[in-house]
Coordinates of C-alpha atoms and ligand atoms in Angstrom, one line a residue:
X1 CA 29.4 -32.1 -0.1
X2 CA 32.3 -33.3 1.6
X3 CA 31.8 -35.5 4.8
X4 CA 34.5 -33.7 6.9
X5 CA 32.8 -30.1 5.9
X6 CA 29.7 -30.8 7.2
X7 CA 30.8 -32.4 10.1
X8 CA 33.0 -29.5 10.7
X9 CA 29.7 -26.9 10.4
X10 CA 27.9 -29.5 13.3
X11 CA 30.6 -29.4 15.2
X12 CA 30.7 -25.5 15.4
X13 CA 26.9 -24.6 15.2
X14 CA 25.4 -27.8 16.2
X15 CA 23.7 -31.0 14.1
X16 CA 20.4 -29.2 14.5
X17 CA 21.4 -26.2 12.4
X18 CA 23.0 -27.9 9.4
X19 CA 21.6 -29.0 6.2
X20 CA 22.6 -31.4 3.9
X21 CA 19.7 -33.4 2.3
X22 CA 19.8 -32.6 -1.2
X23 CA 16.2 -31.6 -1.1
X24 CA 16.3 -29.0 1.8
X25 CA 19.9 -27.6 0.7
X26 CA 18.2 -26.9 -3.1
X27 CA 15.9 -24.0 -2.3
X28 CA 19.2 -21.8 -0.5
X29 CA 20.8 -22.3 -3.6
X30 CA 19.8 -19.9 -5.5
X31 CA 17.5 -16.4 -5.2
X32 CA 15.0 -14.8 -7.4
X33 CA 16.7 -14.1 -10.7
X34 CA 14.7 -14.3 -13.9
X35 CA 14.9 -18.0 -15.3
X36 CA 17.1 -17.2 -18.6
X37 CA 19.9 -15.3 -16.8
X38 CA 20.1 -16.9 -13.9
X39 CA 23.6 -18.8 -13.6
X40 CA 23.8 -22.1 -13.2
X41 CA 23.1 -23.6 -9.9
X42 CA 24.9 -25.9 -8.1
X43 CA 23.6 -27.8 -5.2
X44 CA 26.9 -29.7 -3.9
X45 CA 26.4 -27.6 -0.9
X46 CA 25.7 -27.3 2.9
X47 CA 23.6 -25.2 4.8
X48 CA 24.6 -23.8 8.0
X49 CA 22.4 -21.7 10.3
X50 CA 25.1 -20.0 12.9
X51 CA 23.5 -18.1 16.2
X52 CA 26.3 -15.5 16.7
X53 CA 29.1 -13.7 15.2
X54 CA 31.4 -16.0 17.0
X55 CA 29.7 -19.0 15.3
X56 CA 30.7 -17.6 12.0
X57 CA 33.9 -16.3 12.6
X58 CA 35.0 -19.9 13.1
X59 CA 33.1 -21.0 10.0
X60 CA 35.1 -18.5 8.4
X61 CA 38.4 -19.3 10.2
X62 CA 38.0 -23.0 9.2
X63 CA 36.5 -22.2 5.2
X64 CA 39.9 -19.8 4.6
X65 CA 42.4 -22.5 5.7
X66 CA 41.0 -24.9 3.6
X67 CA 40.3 -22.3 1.0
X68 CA 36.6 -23.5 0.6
X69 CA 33.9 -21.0 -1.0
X70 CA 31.4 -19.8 1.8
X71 CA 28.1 -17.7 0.8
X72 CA 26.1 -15.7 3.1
X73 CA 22.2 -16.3 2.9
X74 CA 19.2 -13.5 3.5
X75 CA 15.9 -13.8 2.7
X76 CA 16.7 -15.1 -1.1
X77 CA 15.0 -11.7 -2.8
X78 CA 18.3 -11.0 -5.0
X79 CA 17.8 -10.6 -8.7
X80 CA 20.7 -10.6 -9.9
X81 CA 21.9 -13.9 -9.2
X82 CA 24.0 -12.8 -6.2
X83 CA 22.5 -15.2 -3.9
X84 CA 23.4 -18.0 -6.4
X85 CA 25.7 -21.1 -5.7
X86 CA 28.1 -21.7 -8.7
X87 CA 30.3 -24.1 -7.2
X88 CA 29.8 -26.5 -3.7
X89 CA 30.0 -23.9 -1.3
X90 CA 29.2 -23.6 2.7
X91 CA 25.7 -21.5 3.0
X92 CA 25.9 -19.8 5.7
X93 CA 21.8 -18.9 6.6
X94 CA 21.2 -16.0 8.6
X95 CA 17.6 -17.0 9.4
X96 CA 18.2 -18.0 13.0
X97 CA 20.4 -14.1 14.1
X98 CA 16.7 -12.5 13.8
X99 CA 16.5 -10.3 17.1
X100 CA 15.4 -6.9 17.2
X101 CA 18.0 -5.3 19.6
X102 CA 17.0 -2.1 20.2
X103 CA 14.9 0.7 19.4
X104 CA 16.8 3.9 20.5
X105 CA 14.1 6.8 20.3
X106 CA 16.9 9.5 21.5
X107 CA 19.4 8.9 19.2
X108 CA 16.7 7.7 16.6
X109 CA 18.3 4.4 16.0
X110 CA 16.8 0.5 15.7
X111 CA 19.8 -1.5 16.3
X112 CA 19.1 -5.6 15.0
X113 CA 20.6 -9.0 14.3
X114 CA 21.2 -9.4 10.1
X115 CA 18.5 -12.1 9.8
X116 CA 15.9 -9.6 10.7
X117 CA 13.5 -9.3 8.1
X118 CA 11.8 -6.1 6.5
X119 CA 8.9 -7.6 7.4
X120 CA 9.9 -7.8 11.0
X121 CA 10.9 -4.5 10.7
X122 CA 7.7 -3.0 9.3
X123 CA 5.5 -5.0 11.9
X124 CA 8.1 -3.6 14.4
X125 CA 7.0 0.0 13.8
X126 CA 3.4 -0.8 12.8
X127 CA 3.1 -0.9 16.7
X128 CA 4.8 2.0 17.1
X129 CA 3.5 5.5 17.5
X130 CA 5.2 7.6 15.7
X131 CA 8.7 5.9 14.2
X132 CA 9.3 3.9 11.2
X133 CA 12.0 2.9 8.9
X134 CA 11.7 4.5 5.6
X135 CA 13.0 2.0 3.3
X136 CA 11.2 -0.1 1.1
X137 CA 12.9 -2.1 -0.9
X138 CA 10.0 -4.4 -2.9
X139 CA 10.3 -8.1 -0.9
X140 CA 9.5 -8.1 2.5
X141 CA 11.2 -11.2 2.9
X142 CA 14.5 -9.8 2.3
X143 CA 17.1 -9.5 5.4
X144 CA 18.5 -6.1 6.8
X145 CA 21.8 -7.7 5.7
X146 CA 21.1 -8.3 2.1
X147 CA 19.4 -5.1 2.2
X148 CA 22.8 -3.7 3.4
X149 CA 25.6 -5.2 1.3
X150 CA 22.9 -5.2 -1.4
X151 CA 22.4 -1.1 -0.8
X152 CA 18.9 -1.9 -1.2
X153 CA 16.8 1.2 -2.5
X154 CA 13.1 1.3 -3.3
X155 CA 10.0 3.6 -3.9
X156 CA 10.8 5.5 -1.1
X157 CA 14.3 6.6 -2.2
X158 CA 13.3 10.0 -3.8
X159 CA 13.1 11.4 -0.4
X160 CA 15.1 9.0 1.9
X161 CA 17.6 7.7 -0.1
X162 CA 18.7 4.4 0.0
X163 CA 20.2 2.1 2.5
X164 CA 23.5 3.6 2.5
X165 CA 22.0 6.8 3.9
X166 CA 19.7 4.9 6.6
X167 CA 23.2 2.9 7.7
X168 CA 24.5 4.5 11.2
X169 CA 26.9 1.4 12.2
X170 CA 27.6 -2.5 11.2
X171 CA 29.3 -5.2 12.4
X172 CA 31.1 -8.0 10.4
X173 CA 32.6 -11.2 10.3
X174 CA 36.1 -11.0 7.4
X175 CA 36.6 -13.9 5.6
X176 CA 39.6 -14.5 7.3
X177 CA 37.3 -14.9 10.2
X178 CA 38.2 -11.8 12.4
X179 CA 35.1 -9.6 13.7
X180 CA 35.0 -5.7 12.9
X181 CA 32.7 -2.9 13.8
X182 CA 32.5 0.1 11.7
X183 CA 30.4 3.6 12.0
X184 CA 28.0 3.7 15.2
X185 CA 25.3 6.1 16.5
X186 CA 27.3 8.8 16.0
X187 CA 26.0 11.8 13.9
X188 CA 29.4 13.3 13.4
X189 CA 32.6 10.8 13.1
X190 CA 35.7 11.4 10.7
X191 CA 37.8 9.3 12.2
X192 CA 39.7 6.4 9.9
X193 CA 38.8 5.4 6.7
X194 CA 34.9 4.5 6.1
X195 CA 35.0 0.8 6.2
X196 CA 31.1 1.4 6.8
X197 CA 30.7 2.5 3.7
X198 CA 32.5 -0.2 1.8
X199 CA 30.7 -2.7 3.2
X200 CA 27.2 -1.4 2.5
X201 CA 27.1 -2.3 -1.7
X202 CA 29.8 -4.8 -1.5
X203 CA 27.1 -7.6 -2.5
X204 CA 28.3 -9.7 0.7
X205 CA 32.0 -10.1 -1.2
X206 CA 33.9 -8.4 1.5
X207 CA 32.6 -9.5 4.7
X208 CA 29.3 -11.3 6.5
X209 CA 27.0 -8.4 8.4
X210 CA 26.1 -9.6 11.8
X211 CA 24.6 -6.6 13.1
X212 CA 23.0 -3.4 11.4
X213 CA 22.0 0.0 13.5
X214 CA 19.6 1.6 10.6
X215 CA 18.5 5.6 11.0
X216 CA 14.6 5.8 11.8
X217 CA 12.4 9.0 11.1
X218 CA 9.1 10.2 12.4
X219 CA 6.4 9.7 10.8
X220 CA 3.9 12.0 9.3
X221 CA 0.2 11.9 10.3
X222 CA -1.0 12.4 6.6
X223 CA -0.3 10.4 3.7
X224 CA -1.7 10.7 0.3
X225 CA -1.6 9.2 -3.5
X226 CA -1.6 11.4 -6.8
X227 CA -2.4 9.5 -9.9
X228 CA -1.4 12.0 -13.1
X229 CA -1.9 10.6 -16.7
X230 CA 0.3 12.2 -20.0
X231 CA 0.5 11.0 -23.2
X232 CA 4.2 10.9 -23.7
X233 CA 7.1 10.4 -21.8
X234 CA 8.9 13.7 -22.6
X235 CA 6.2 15.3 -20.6
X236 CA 6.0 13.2 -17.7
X237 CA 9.7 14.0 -17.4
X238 CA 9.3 17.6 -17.5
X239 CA 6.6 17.3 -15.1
X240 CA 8.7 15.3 -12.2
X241 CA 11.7 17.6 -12.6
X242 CA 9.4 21.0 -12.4
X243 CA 8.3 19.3 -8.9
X244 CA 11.6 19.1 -7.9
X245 CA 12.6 22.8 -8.8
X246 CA 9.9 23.8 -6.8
X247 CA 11.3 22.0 -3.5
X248 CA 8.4 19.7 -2.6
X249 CA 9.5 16.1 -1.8
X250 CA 7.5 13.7 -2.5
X251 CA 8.1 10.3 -0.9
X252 CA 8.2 8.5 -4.0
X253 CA 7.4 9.2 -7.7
X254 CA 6.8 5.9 -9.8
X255 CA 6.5 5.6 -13.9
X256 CA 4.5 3.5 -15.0
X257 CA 3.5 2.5 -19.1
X258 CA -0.6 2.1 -18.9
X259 CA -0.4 -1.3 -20.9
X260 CA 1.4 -2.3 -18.0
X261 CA -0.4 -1.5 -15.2
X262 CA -3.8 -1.9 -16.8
X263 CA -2.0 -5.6 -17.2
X264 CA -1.5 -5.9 -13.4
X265 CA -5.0 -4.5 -12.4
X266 CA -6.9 -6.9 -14.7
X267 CA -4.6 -9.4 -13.6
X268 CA -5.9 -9.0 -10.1
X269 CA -9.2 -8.5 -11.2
X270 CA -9.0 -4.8 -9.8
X271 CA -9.8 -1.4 -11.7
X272 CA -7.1 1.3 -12.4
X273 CA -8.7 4.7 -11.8
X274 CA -7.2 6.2 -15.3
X275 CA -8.2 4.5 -18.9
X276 CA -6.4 7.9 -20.4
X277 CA -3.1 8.5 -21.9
X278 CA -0.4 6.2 -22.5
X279 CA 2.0 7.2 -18.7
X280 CA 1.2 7.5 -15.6
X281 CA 3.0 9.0 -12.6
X282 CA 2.0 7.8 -9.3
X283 CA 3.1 10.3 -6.5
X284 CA 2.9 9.3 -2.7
X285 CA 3.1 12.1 -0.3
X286 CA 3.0 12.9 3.3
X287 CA 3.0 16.2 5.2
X288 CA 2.8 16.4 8.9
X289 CA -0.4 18.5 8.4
X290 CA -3.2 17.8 6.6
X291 CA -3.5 21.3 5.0
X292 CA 0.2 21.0 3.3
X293 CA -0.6 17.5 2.1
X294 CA -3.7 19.6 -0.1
X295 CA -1.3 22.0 -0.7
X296 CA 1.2 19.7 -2.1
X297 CA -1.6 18.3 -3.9
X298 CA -2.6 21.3 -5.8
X299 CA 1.0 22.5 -6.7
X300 CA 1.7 18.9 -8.2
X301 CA -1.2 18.9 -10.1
X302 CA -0.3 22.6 -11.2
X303 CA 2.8 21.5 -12.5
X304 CA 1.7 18.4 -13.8
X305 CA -1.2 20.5 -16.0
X306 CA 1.5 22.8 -17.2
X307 CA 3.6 20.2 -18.7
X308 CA 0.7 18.5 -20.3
X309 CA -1.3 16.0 -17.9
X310 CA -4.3 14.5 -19.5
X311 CA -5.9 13.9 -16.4
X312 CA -5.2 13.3 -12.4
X313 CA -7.1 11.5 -9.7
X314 CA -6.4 12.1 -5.6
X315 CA -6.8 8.9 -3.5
X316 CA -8.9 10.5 -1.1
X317 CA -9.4 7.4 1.2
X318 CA -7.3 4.7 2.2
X319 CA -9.1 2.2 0.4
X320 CA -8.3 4.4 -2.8
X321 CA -4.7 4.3 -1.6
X322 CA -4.4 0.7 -0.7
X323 CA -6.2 -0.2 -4.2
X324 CA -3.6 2.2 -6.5
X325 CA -0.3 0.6 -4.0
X326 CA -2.0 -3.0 -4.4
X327 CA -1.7 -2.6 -8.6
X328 CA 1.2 -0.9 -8.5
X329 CA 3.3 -3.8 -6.5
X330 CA 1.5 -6.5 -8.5
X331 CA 2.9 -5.0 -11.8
X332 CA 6.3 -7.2 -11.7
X333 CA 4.3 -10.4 -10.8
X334 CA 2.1 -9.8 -13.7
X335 CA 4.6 -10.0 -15.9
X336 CA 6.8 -12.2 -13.8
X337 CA 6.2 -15.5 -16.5
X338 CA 7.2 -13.1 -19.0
X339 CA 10.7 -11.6 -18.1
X340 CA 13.8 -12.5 -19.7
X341 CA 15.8 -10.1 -18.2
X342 CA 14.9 -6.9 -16.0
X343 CA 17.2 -4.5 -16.5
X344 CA 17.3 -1.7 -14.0
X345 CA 19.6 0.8 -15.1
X346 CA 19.7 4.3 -13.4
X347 CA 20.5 7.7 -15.3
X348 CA 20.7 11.4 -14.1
X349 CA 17.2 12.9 -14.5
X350 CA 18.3 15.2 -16.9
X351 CA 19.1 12.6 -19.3
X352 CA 15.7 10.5 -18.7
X353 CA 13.4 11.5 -21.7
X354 CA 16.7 10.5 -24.3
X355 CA 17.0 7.5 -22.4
X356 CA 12.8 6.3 -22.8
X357 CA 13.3 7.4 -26.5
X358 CA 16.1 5.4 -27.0
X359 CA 14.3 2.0 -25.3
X360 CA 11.1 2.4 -27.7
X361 CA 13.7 2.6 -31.0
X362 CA 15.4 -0.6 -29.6
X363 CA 11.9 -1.5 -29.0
X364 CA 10.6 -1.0 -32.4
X365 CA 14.3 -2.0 -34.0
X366 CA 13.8 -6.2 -32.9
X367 CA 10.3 -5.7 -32.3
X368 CA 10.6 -7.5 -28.9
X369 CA 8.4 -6.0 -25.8
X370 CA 10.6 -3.9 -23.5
X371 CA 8.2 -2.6 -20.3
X372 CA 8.8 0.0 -18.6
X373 CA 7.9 1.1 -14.6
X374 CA 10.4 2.4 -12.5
X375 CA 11.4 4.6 -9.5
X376 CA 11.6 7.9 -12.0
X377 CA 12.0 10.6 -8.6
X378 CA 15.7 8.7 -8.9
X379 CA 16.3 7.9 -12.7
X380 CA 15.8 4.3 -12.0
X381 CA 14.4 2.5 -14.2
X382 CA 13.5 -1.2 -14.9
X383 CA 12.9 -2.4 -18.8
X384 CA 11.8 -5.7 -18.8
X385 CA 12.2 -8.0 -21.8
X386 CA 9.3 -9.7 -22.3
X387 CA 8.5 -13.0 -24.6
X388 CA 5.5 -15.5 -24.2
X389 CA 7.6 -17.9 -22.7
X390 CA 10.2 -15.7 -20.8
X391 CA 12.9 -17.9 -23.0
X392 CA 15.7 -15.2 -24.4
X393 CA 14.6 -14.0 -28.2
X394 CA 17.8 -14.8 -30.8
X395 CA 18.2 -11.2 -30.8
X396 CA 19.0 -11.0 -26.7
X397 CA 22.5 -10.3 -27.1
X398 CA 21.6 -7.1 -29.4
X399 CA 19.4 -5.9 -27.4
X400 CA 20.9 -5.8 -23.9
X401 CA 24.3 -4.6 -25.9
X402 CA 22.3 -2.0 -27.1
X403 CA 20.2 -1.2 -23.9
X404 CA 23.9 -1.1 -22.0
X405 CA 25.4 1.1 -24.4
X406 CA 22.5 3.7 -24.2
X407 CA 22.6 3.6 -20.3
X408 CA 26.6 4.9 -20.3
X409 CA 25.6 7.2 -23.4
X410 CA 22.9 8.6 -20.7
X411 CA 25.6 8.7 -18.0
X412 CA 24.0 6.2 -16.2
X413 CA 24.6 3.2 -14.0
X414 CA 24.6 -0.6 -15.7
X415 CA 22.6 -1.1 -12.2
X416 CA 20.8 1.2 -9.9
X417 CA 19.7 -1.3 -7.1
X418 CA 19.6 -5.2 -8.5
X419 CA 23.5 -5.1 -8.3
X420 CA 26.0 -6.6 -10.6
X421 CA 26.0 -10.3 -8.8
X422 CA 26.7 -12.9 -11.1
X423 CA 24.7 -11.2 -14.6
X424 CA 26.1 -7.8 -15.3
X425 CA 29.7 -8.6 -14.1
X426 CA 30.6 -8.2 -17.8
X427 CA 29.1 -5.4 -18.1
X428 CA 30.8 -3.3 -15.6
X429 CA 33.7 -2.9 -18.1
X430 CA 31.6 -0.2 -20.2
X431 CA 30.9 1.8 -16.8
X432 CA 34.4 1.7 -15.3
X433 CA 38.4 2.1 -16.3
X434 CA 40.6 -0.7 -15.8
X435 CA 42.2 1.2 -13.0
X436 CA 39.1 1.6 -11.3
X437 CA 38.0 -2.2 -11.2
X438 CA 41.6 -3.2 -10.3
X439 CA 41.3 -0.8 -7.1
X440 CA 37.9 -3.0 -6.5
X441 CA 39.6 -6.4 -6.9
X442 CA 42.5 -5.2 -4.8
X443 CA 40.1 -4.3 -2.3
X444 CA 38.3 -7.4 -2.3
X445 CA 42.0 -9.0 -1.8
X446 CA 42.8 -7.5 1.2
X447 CA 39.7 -8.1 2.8
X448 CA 39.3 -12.1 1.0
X449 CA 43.0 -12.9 0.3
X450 CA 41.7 -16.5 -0.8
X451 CA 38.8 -15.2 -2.6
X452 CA 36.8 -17.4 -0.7
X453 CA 33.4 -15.3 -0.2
X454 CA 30.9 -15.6 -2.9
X455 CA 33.6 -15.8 -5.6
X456 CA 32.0 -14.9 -9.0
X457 CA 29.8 -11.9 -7.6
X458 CA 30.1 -8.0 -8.2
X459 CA 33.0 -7.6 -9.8
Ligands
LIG501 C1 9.5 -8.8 -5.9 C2 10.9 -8.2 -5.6 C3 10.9 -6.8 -5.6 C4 12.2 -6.2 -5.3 N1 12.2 -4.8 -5.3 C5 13.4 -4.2 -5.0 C6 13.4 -2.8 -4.9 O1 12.4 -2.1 -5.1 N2 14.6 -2.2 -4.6 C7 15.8 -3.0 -4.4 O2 16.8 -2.4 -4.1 N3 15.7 -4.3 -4.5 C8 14.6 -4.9 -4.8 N4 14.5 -6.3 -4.9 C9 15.8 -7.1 -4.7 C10 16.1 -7.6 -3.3 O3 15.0 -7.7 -2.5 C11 17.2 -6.8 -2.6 O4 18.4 -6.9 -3.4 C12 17.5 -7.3 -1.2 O5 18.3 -6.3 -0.6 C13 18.1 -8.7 -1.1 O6 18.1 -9.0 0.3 P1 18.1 -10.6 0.7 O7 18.1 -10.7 2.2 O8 17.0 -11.3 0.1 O9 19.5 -11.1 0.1 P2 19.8 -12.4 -0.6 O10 19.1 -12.5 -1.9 O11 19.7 -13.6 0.3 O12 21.4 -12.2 -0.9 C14 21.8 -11.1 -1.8 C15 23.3 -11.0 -1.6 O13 23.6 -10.5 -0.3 C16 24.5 -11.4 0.4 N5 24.0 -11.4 1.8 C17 22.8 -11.7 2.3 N6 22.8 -11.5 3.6 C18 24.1 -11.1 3.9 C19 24.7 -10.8 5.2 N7 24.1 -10.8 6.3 N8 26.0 -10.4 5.1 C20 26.7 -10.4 3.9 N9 26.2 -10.7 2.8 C21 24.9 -11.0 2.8 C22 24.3 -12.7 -0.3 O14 25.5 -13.5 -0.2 C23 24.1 -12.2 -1.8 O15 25.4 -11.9 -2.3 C24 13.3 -7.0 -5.1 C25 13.2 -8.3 -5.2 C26 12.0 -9.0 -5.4 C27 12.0 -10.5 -5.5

């Protein structure tokens, strides 16, 4: 990396808070993209660990003069290569803008630094009474900032949403270096275009978020775990949107094949309470009162027999709970040595049982594994290709063409929460009209007239 860059960076931030050993600077390079699609890295870069928005607004003054390519840095988590470096580029880490502001409990609002981590968040309200944030996206290592531009969803989204909804107010460094607030604590504000909202999804293309005020909820005194077992997909579809019709809620419905997660239970050396049928669905719910929860219970379980359950277990304690979570999250790591590419694709519910037919033909067609888990309460699904070695079969190509094809088919989304970063850019062409993407790169103009923020990601 050039000598006058990183001299630069120390003079703005400090010598303690840049990097540029070789050795250090490789592990910011890239993020947590599967092995075969991950672009390649390039680690001709610094590292610079700014303290304020101030701090980076200079970075950013300084990068867009000289037109050099900048990348904002969370926690790493991305998997879709969006926290890649492609070319030498200035890493800005957000590590060290880690404070918890505020807790607001009358206007229901934790206000934080970017570097704050969901772990920090959840330990935050683990001491609390009776406040959390809702959103879970998978790695607890990821930053509220990722989680912002990355519009980070989770388990939890079939009753909360994703981050988008839990966003109240942001502020940002442009890459032209100027700082900008957007939204706030407001409930009601129509004033102005929503720059708020552009921000949150925009894969840290459009802008660096300093500062995030999220939404936080109550939380309810009972929570409980369903287990329901069918043979086919067809009914397990059914059965989630039979739930829905009847109003309840739950806070997140999961899909899960069995070869799957018996894979991740043995895996851990753990037992899966159901041997039966070939799907599960894995309901958590929470009532503020314990009757409802058994209420909720029963009319799941109603509705699940109606549509054909083979079975269904209630994790009565919280050891049963923690046990069925524990599998469930280790089902991606059990596989992890396995994945070529995880593709998570979203569709309307309506169109989910064509969509899990037409993954098993593709399936049977090159006779490559494809498993399937996903967040079904939101049509999100993930279909893992899987080999022994996680290298790409000769028939890759084929397949994800074919896999892409069926998701538009389906009316669905190339991505529901990975994002495009720097694997499905290609791909956004079968979602959206030329107009349409040349409205996003004229966007991404006016805010990055040099195209110097993580050039090569999202669109
Ligand atoms: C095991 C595992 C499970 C996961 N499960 C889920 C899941 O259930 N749901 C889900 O949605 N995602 C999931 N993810 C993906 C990932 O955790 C999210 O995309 C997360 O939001 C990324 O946050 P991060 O801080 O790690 O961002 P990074 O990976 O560091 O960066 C991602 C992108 O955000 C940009 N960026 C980071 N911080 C900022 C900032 N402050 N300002 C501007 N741009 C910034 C980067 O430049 C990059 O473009 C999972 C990942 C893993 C490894």
């Amino acid at each position: 990396m050039n000598e006058n860059i990183i001299r630069k960076m120390q003079e703005i931030v400090g010598e303690d808070w840049v990097v540029s050993d070789l050795d250090k600077v490789s592990s910011y390079c890239e993020d947590e993209t599967e092995k075969a699609v991950k672009p390649k890295v390039c680690r001709d870069c610094v590292v610079v660990k700014p303290a304020s928005a101030e701090e980076i607004s200079e970075i950013m003054k300084y990068a867009n003069e000289n037109k050099y390519s900048v990348m904002a840095r969370g926690g790493g988590t991305s998997l879709s290569g969006a926290a890649v470096a492609i070319m030498p580029t200035i890493i800005i880490s957000m590590e060290r803008m880690n404070k918890i502001i505020e807790v607001d409990e009358a206007s229901l609002t934790v206000e934080c630094e970017a570097g704050v981590t969901l772990l920090d968040i959840v330990e935050l309200f683990n001491k609390h009474d009776s406040l959390y944030f809702p959103i879970h996206p998978g790695d607890e290592g990821a930053q509220v900032g990722g989680m912002v531009v990355m519009n980070a969803g989770g388990v939890r989204a079939v009753r909360y949403g994703v981050m988008r909804d839990q966003v109240k107010g942001l502020e940002a460094v442009l890459p032209t270096g100027e700082i900008i607030h957007a939204g706030g604590k407001l409930i009601k504000n129509n004033a102005g275009l929503d720059l708020k909202n552009l921000l949150i999804g925009s894969e840290g293309i459009l802008g660096i978020v300093t500062k995030v005020t999220l939404s936080i909820k109550p939380k309810d005194k009972h929570i409980g775990s369903l287990l329901v077992s069918f043979e086919n997909d067809s009914d397990a579809v059914n059965a989630v949107t039979e739930i829905f019709k009847s109003g309840i809620k739950p806070l997140a419905i999961e899909y899960m094949e069995k070869t799957a997660i018996l894979r991740a239970a043995e895996d851990i050396g753990m037992t899966w309470p159901s041997n039966v049928g070939n799907v599960d669905l894995y309901f958590i719910v929470s009532e503020r009162k314990e009757d409802d929860l058994y209420e909720m219970y029963e009319t799941i379980v109603g509705i699940c027999e109606e549509n054909n359950a083979v079975e269904s277990f209630v994790a009565e304690s919280s050891k049963e709970q923690k046990t069925l979570l524990e599998i469930r999250s280790h089902v991606y790591p059990s596989m992890h040595k396995m994945v070529v590419d995880a593709i998570d694709a979203a569709v309307p519910i309506k169109n989910l049982a064509k969509y899990m037919e037409g993954i098993k033909k593709i399936y049977e067609k090159y006779g490559v594994e494809i498993s399937t888990i996903g967040h079904i309460g939101d049509g999100n699904m993930h279909n893992s290709i899987l080999t022994e070695d996680a290298e790409k079969p000769e028939c890759y190509d084929e397949i994800v063409d074919e896999i892409f094809n069926l998701v538009i088919e389906c009316e669905g989304a190339i991505t529901g929460e990975h994002g495009v970063g720097k694997v499905r850019n290609e791909r956004l062409k079968l979602q959206f009209t030329e107009k349409e993407l040349n409205l996003m790169k004229a966007i991404k103009n006016v805010f990055d007239p040099n195209n110097i923020l993580n050039p090569g990601t999202a669109l």
